[in-house]
């Protein structure tokens, strides 16, 4: 398996610590991230290496905190938000498959306790922060002190977008060219801040999505007649959005991010069978955004991932208007790094 070779490369063959005593603990937080230019399509299904670069912004203190310890037990135990996760669930199996890569001794069993302050599996990138927090917690448990780029590679094996959740701020995940172990498919933090930028989370529906992003992207790649145009769209959007970030040109940033999300959803909708994550409420909120831009001249844009929820992009000067139009909105200031320990690295 290529995945185990990656673990050998970074850990097993490097003579770094792979032994811990029962009850040793590791703990870590990782922020969720929202892609402004999306990742949609894998070139390697096992390594989660993508067909294109992508660019995201991390959600500051919204994300997952994971505590991990080695226990004396026949099976791994997983808690999510204080509830024991059923052994037969897909969620449990996915975590265990990933943990199997880190079972350095036959009798290692883990207990994992994850708490999130964002809805799970509803297109608010919970798998991204979940796998990133798990990898950071493993690093803490074993005392590896791997670099952020190495941790990004390990997190990517759990979930592609998790590669970007080991950092705060703007992050670009470079697709890489290595088709052997994907060692150059790494996310990197971009050295820009934008203190006026705000992100609003609209929870249209917090329930679990019906089709995973993994299956949906596979289907888009295979069946959408428009998928062949996607790499070109992304490459231009990445170039232009980096320019917009550098220039603090909010109009361009918003336009590019919104258009990129709509293009990704067009790929889903033109797949066979079609994938439609939007609900009536999603569309109503999109129309409200377009109305505010056109008639009220408020600069607000949306982006949408593999779920019905929307994320708004706006500037702090417009907070009052946005709150009045979207009651109950969760507002994030992504560059407010001062209040917690997950710092810029
Ligand atoms: O990492 P995954 O398998 O959850 O896929 C994420 C896909 C999108 O959220 C839709 C886009 C992205 O770049 O995060």
Coordinates of C-alpha atoms and ligand atoms in Angstrom, one line a residue:
X1 CA 0.0 0.0 0.0
X2 CA 1.3 3.4 -1.0
X3 CA -0.1 4.9 2.2
X4 CA 2.0 2.7 4.5
X5 CA 5.0 3.6 2.5
X6 CA 4.4 7.3 3.2
X7 CA 4.3 6.5 6.9
X8 CA 7.5 4.5 6.6
X9 CA 9.1 7.4 4.8
X10 CA 8.3 9.9 7.5
X11 CA 8.2 7.8 10.7
X12 CA 9.1 4.1 10.6
X13 CA 12.3 4.4 8.6
X14 CA 13.4 7.6 10.4
X15 CA 14.0 6.0 13.8
X16 CA 11.7 8.5 15.5
X17 CA 9.7 7.4 18.5
X18 CA 7.0 4.8 17.8
X19 CA 6.6 3.6 21.3
X20 CA 4.4 5.0 24.0
X21 CA 3.3 3.7 27.4
X22 CA -0.4 3.0 28.1
X23 CA -2.3 6.1 29.2
X24 CA 0.1 8.5 27.4
X25 CA -1.9 11.3 25.9
X26 CA -1.6 13.6 23.0
X27 CA -4.0 16.5 22.2
X28 CA -4.3 19.1 19.5
X29 CA -6.7 21.5 17.9
X30 CA -7.0 22.1 14.1
X31 CA -9.1 24.8 12.4
X32 CA -11.7 24.0 9.8
X33 CA -10.9 25.6 6.4
X34 CA -13.0 26.9 3.5
X35 CA -11.7 26.7 0.0
X36 CA -11.9 29.9 -2.0
X37 CA -10.6 28.0 -5.0
X38 CA -11.8 24.4 -4.7
X39 CA -10.2 21.0 -4.8
X40 CA -12.5 18.7 -6.8
X41 CA -11.0 15.6 -8.3
X42 CA -8.3 13.2 -7.2
X43 CA -5.5 11.8 -9.4
X44 CA -4.7 9.1 -6.8
X45 CA -7.6 7.7 -4.8
X46 CA -5.4 6.2 -2.1
X47 CA -3.1 9.2 -1.5
X48 CA -5.8 11.8 -2.1
X49 CA -3.5 13.7 -4.4
X50 CA -5.5 16.2 -6.4
X51 CA -5.8 17.1 -10.0
X52 CA -5.3 20.8 -9.3
X53 CA -4.0 23.2 -6.7
X54 CA -6.5 24.7 -4.3
X55 CA -6.6 27.8 -2.0
X56 CA -8.3 28.1 1.3
X57 CA -8.8 30.2 4.4
X58 CA -8.8 28.6 7.8
X59 CA -11.6 29.4 10.3
X60 CA -9.6 30.5 13.3
X61 CA -11.1 28.9 16.4
X62 CA -13.8 26.9 14.6
X63 CA -12.6 23.4 14.2
X64 CA -11.8 20.1 16.0
X65 CA -10.0 19.3 19.2
X66 CA -8.7 15.7 19.5
X67 CA -7.3 13.9 22.5
X68 CA -5.7 10.5 21.8
X69 CA -4.3 7.8 24.1
X70 CA -3.1 4.3 23.9
X71 CA -5.4 2.0 25.9
X72 CA -5.6 -1.6 27.0
X73 CA -8.5 -2.9 25.0
X74 CA -9.5 -5.2 22.1
X75 CA -10.7 -2.4 20.0
X76 CA -10.2 1.3 19.4
X77 CA -12.7 3.5 21.0
X78 CA -13.9 6.7 19.4
X79 CA -16.0 9.5 20.9
X80 CA -17.4 12.3 18.9
X81 CA -18.8 15.3 20.8
X82 CA -19.0 13.1 23.9
X83 CA -21.0 10.3 22.2
X84 CA -19.5 6.9 21.7
X85 CA -19.2 6.2 17.9
X86 CA -20.8 2.9 16.8
X87 CA -18.2 0.3 15.7
X88 CA -20.3 -0.5 12.6
X89 CA -20.6 3.1 11.4
X90 CA -18.8 4.3 8.3
X91 CA -17.4 7.1 10.4
X92 CA -15.7 4.7 12.8
X93 CA -14.4 2.5 10.0
X94 CA -12.9 5.5 8.3
X95 CA -11.0 6.6 11.4
X96 CA -9.8 3.0 12.2
X97 CA -8.5 2.6 8.6
X98 CA -6.5 5.7 9.1
X99 CA -5.3 4.7 12.6
X100 CA -4.2 1.3 11.2
X101 CA -1.4 3.2 9.5
X102 CA -0.1 4.3 12.9
X103 CA -0.3 1.0 14.7
X104 CA 3.3 0.6 15.4
X105 CA 2.8 -2.3 17.7
X106 CA 0.3 -5.2 17.2
X107 CA -1.4 -4.5 20.5
X108 CA -1.7 -0.8 20.2
X109 CA -5.3 0.3 20.6
X110 CA -6.3 3.9 20.7
X111 CA -9.0 5.9 22.4
X112 CA -9.9 9.1 20.5
X113 CA -12.1 11.9 21.9
X114 CA -12.9 14.6 19.4
X115 CA -15.0 17.6 20.0
X116 CA -16.0 20.0 17.2
X117 CA -17.6 23.4 17.3
X118 CA -18.9 23.1 13.7
X119 CA -21.5 20.6 12.4
X120 CA -20.1 17.3 11.3
X121 CA -20.3 16.1 7.7
X122 CA -22.5 19.0 6.6
X123 CA -20.1 20.7 4.1
X124 CA -18.4 22.8 6.8
X125 CA -15.2 20.9 6.3
X126 CA -15.4 18.8 9.5
X127 CA -13.4 16.0 8.0
X128 CA -10.6 18.5 7.2
X129 CA -10.2 19.7 10.8
X130 CA -10.9 16.2 12.1
X131 CA -8.1 14.5 10.3
X132 CA -5.7 17.4 10.8
X133 CA -6.4 17.4 14.6
X134 CA -5.9 13.7 14.7
X135 CA -2.5 13.9 12.9
X136 CA -1.4 16.8 15.2
X137 CA -2.6 14.8 18.2
X138 CA -0.6 11.7 17.1
X139 CA 2.5 14.0 16.6
X140 CA 1.9 15.2 20.2
X141 CA 1.4 11.7 21.6
X142 CA 4.6 10.3 20.1
X143 CA 6.6 13.6 20.4
X144 CA 7.6 13.5 16.8
X145 CA 7.7 17.2 16.2
X146 CA 7.3 16.8 12.4
X147 CA 7.2 19.9 10.3
X148 CA 3.9 21.5 9.3
X149 CA 4.5 20.4 5.7
X150 CA 5.1 16.8 6.8
X151 CA 2.0 16.9 8.9
X152 CA 0.1 18.3 6.0
X153 CA 1.0 15.3 3.9
X154 CA -0.1 12.9 6.6
X155 CA -3.4 14.8 7.2
X156 CA -4.1 14.7 3.4
X157 CA -4.0 10.9 3.5
X158 CA -7.0 11.1 5.9
X159 CA -8.9 13.6 3.8
X160 CA -7.6 15.8 1.0
X161 CA -8.8 19.1 2.4
X162 CA -7.2 18.2 5.8
X163 CA -3.8 19.0 4.2
X164 CA -4.8 22.7 4.5
X165 CA -6.1 22.5 8.1
X166 CA -2.7 22.3 9.7
X167 CA -2.3 26.0 9.2
X168 CA -4.2 29.2 9.9
X169 CA -4.8 32.0 7.4
X170 CA -4.6 31.7 3.7
X171 CA -3.3 28.3 2.5
X172 CA -2.4 26.9 -0.9
X173 CA -2.3 23.2 -1.4
X174 CA 0.0 22.4 -4.2
X175 CA -1.1 19.5 -6.3
X176 CA 2.5 18.2 -6.8
X177 CA 3.8 15.9 -9.6
X178 CA 5.1 12.8 -7.7
X179 CA 2.7 10.0 -8.6
X180 CA 4.7 7.5 -6.6
X181 CA 4.1 8.6 -2.9
X182 CA 2.7 12.1 -3.5
X183 CA 5.5 13.6 -1.4
X184 CA 5.3 17.0 -3.1
X185 CA 1.5 17.4 -2.8
X186 CA 1.7 19.7 0.2
X187 CA -0.2 22.6 1.6
X188 CA 1.7 25.8 2.5
X189 CA 0.6 28.9 4.4
X190 CA 0.6 32.1 2.3
X191 CA 2.3 35.0 4.0
X192 CA -0.7 37.4 3.8
X193 CA -3.1 38.7 6.4
X194 CA -6.3 40.6 5.8
X195 CA -7.7 41.9 9.1
X196 CA -10.9 43.3 7.6
X197 CA -12.0 40.0 6.0
X198 CA -15.0 38.2 7.6
X199 CA -16.6 34.8 7.0
X200 CA -20.2 34.1 7.8
X201 CA -21.5 30.6 8.2
X202 CA -25.1 30.0 7.2
X203 CA -26.4 26.7 8.5
X204 CA -29.2 25.9 6.1
X205 CA -29.2 22.2 7.2
X206 CA -27.0 20.6 9.8
X207 CA -27.8 17.0 8.9
X208 CA -25.4 14.5 7.4
X209 CA -25.0 14.7 3.6
X210 CA -26.4 12.0 1.4
X211 CA -23.4 11.6 -0.8
X212 CA -19.8 12.0 0.4
X213 CA -17.5 14.5 -1.3
X214 CA -15.2 11.5 -2.2
X215 CA -18.0 9.7 -4.2
X216 CA -19.3 13.0 -5.7
X217 CA -15.9 14.1 -7.0
X218 CA -15.2 10.7 -8.4
X219 CA -18.5 10.8 -10.3
X220 CA -17.8 14.4 -11.6
X221 CA -14.3 13.3 -12.9
X222 CA -15.8 10.3 -14.6
X223 CA -19.0 11.6 -16.0
X224 CA -19.3 15.3 -16.2
X225 CA -18.7 16.5 -19.8
X226 CA -17.3 19.7 -18.3
X227 CA -14.7 18.2 -16.0
X228 CA -12.0 18.7 -18.7
X229 CA -12.3 22.4 -18.4
X230 CA -11.8 22.4 -14.5
X231 CA -8.0 22.3 -14.3
X232 CA -7.8 25.4 -16.6
X233 CA -10.5 27.3 -14.5
X234 CA -8.7 26.5 -11.3
X235 CA -5.2 27.5 -12.5
X236 CA -6.5 30.9 -13.6
X237 CA -8.6 31.4 -10.4
X238 CA -5.6 30.6 -8.2
X239 CA -3.4 33.0 -10.0
X240 CA -6.0 35.8 -9.9
X241 CA -7.1 35.2 -6.3
X242 CA -3.5 35.4 -5.1
X243 CA -3.2 38.7 -6.9
X244 CA -6.5 39.9 -5.3
X245 CA -5.2 38.8 -1.8
X246 CA -1.9 40.6 -2.4
X247 CA -3.8 43.8 -3.6
X248 CA -6.5 43.5 -0.9
X249 CA -9.0 43.7 -3.8
X250 CA -12.1 42.4 -2.1
X251 CA -14.3 42.7 -5.2
X252 CA -12.0 40.3 -7.2
X253 CA -11.6 37.9 -4.3
X254 CA -15.3 37.6 -3.8
X255 CA -16.1 37.3 -7.6
X256 CA -13.5 34.6 -8.1
X257 CA -14.4 32.6 -5.0
X258 CA -18.2 32.7 -5.8
X259 CA -17.7 31.9 -9.5
X260 CA -15.3 29.0 -8.6
X261 CA -17.8 27.4 -6.2
X262 CA -20.6 27.8 -8.8
X263 CA -18.4 26.1 -11.4
X264 CA -17.7 23.2 -9.1
X265 CA -21.4 22.7 -8.4
X266 CA -22.0 22.8 -12.2
X267 CA -19.6 19.8 -12.5
X268 CA -21.6 18.0 -9.8
X269 CA -25.0 18.8 -11.4
X270 CA -23.8 17.6 -14.8
X271 CA -22.6 14.3 -13.4
X272 CA -24.5 11.1 -14.1
X273 CA -26.5 10.7 -11.8
X274 CA -26.6 14.4 -11.0
X275 CA -25.4 15.5 -7.6
X276 CA -27.3 18.5 -6.1
X277 CA -26.3 19.6 -2.6
X278 CA -28.3 22.8 -2.7
X279 CA -31.8 22.9 -1.1
X280 CA -34.5 25.5 -1.6
X281 CA -33.0 27.5 1.4
X282 CA -29.6 27.4 -0.2
X283 CA -30.9 29.0 -3.4
X284 CA -33.0 31.6 -1.4
X285 CA -29.8 32.6 0.4
X286 CA -27.8 32.9 -2.8
X287 CA -30.5 35.1 -4.3
X288 CA -30.4 37.3 -1.2
X289 CA -26.6 37.7 -1.7
X290 CA -27.1 38.7 -5.3
X291 CA -29.9 41.1 -4.4
X292 CA -27.8 42.8 -1.7
X293 CA -25.0 43.2 -4.2
X294 CA -27.1 44.5 -7.0
X295 CA -29.6 46.7 -5.3
X296 CA -28.1 47.6 -1.9
X297 CA -24.5 47.8 -3.2
X298 CA -23.2 45.7 -0.3
X299 CA -20.1 43.7 -1.2
X300 CA -21.0 40.2 -0.1
X301 CA -20.2 36.9 -1.9
X302 CA -20.8 33.3 -1.1
X303 CA -19.0 30.0 -1.4
X304 CA -20.4 26.5 -1.0
X305 CA -18.8 23.1 -0.5
X306 CA -20.2 19.6 -0.7
X307 CA -23.3 20.4 1.3
X308 CA -26.2 22.8 1.3
X309 CA -24.7 25.4 3.7
X310 CA -23.2 28.7 2.4
X311 CA -20.3 30.6 3.6
X312 CA -20.4 34.4 3.1
X313 CA -17.4 36.5 2.4
X314 CA -17.6 40.2 3.4
X315 CA -15.7 43.0 5.1
X316 CA -16.0 44.1 8.7
X317 CA -17.5 47.5 7.7
X318 CA -20.6 45.7 6.5
X319 CA -21.1 43.4 9.5
X320 CA -24.3 45.3 10.6
X321 CA -26.0 45.0 7.2
X322 CA -25.0 41.4 6.8
X323 CA -26.3 40.5 10.3
X324 CA -29.6 42.2 9.7
X325 CA -30.1 40.3 6.5
X326 CA -28.8 36.9 7.7
X327 CA -30.0 36.6 11.3
X328 CA -28.2 34.0 13.4
X329 CA -25.1 34.1 11.2
X330 CA -21.9 32.7 12.8
X331 CA -19.2 35.3 12.0
X332 CA -15.5 34.5 11.9
X333 CA -12.6 36.9 11.9
X334 CA -10.0 34.6 10.3
X335 CA -7.0 36.7 11.2
X336 CA -7.7 37.1 14.8
X337 CA -5.0 34.8 16.0
X338 CA -4.4 36.3 19.4
X339 CA -6.8 34.4 21.6
X340 CA -5.7 30.8 21.3
X341 CA -2.6 28.7 20.9
X342 CA -2.8 27.5 17.3
X343 CA -0.4 30.1 16.0
X344 CA 1.0 31.0 12.7
X345 CA 3.9 28.7 11.7
Ligands
LIG1 O1 -11.3 16.7 1.6 P1 -12.7 16.2 1.1 O2 -12.7 14.9 0.6 O3 -13.7 16.4 2.2 O4 -13.2 17.2 -0.1 C1 -13.4 18.5 0.0 C2 -14.1 19.1 -1.1 C3 -14.6 20.5 -1.0 O5 -14.8 20.9 0.3 C4 -15.9 20.6 -1.8 C5 -13.6 21.5 -1.7 C6 -12.4 21.9 -0.9 O6 -11.4 22.3 -1.6 O7 -12.4 21.8 0.3

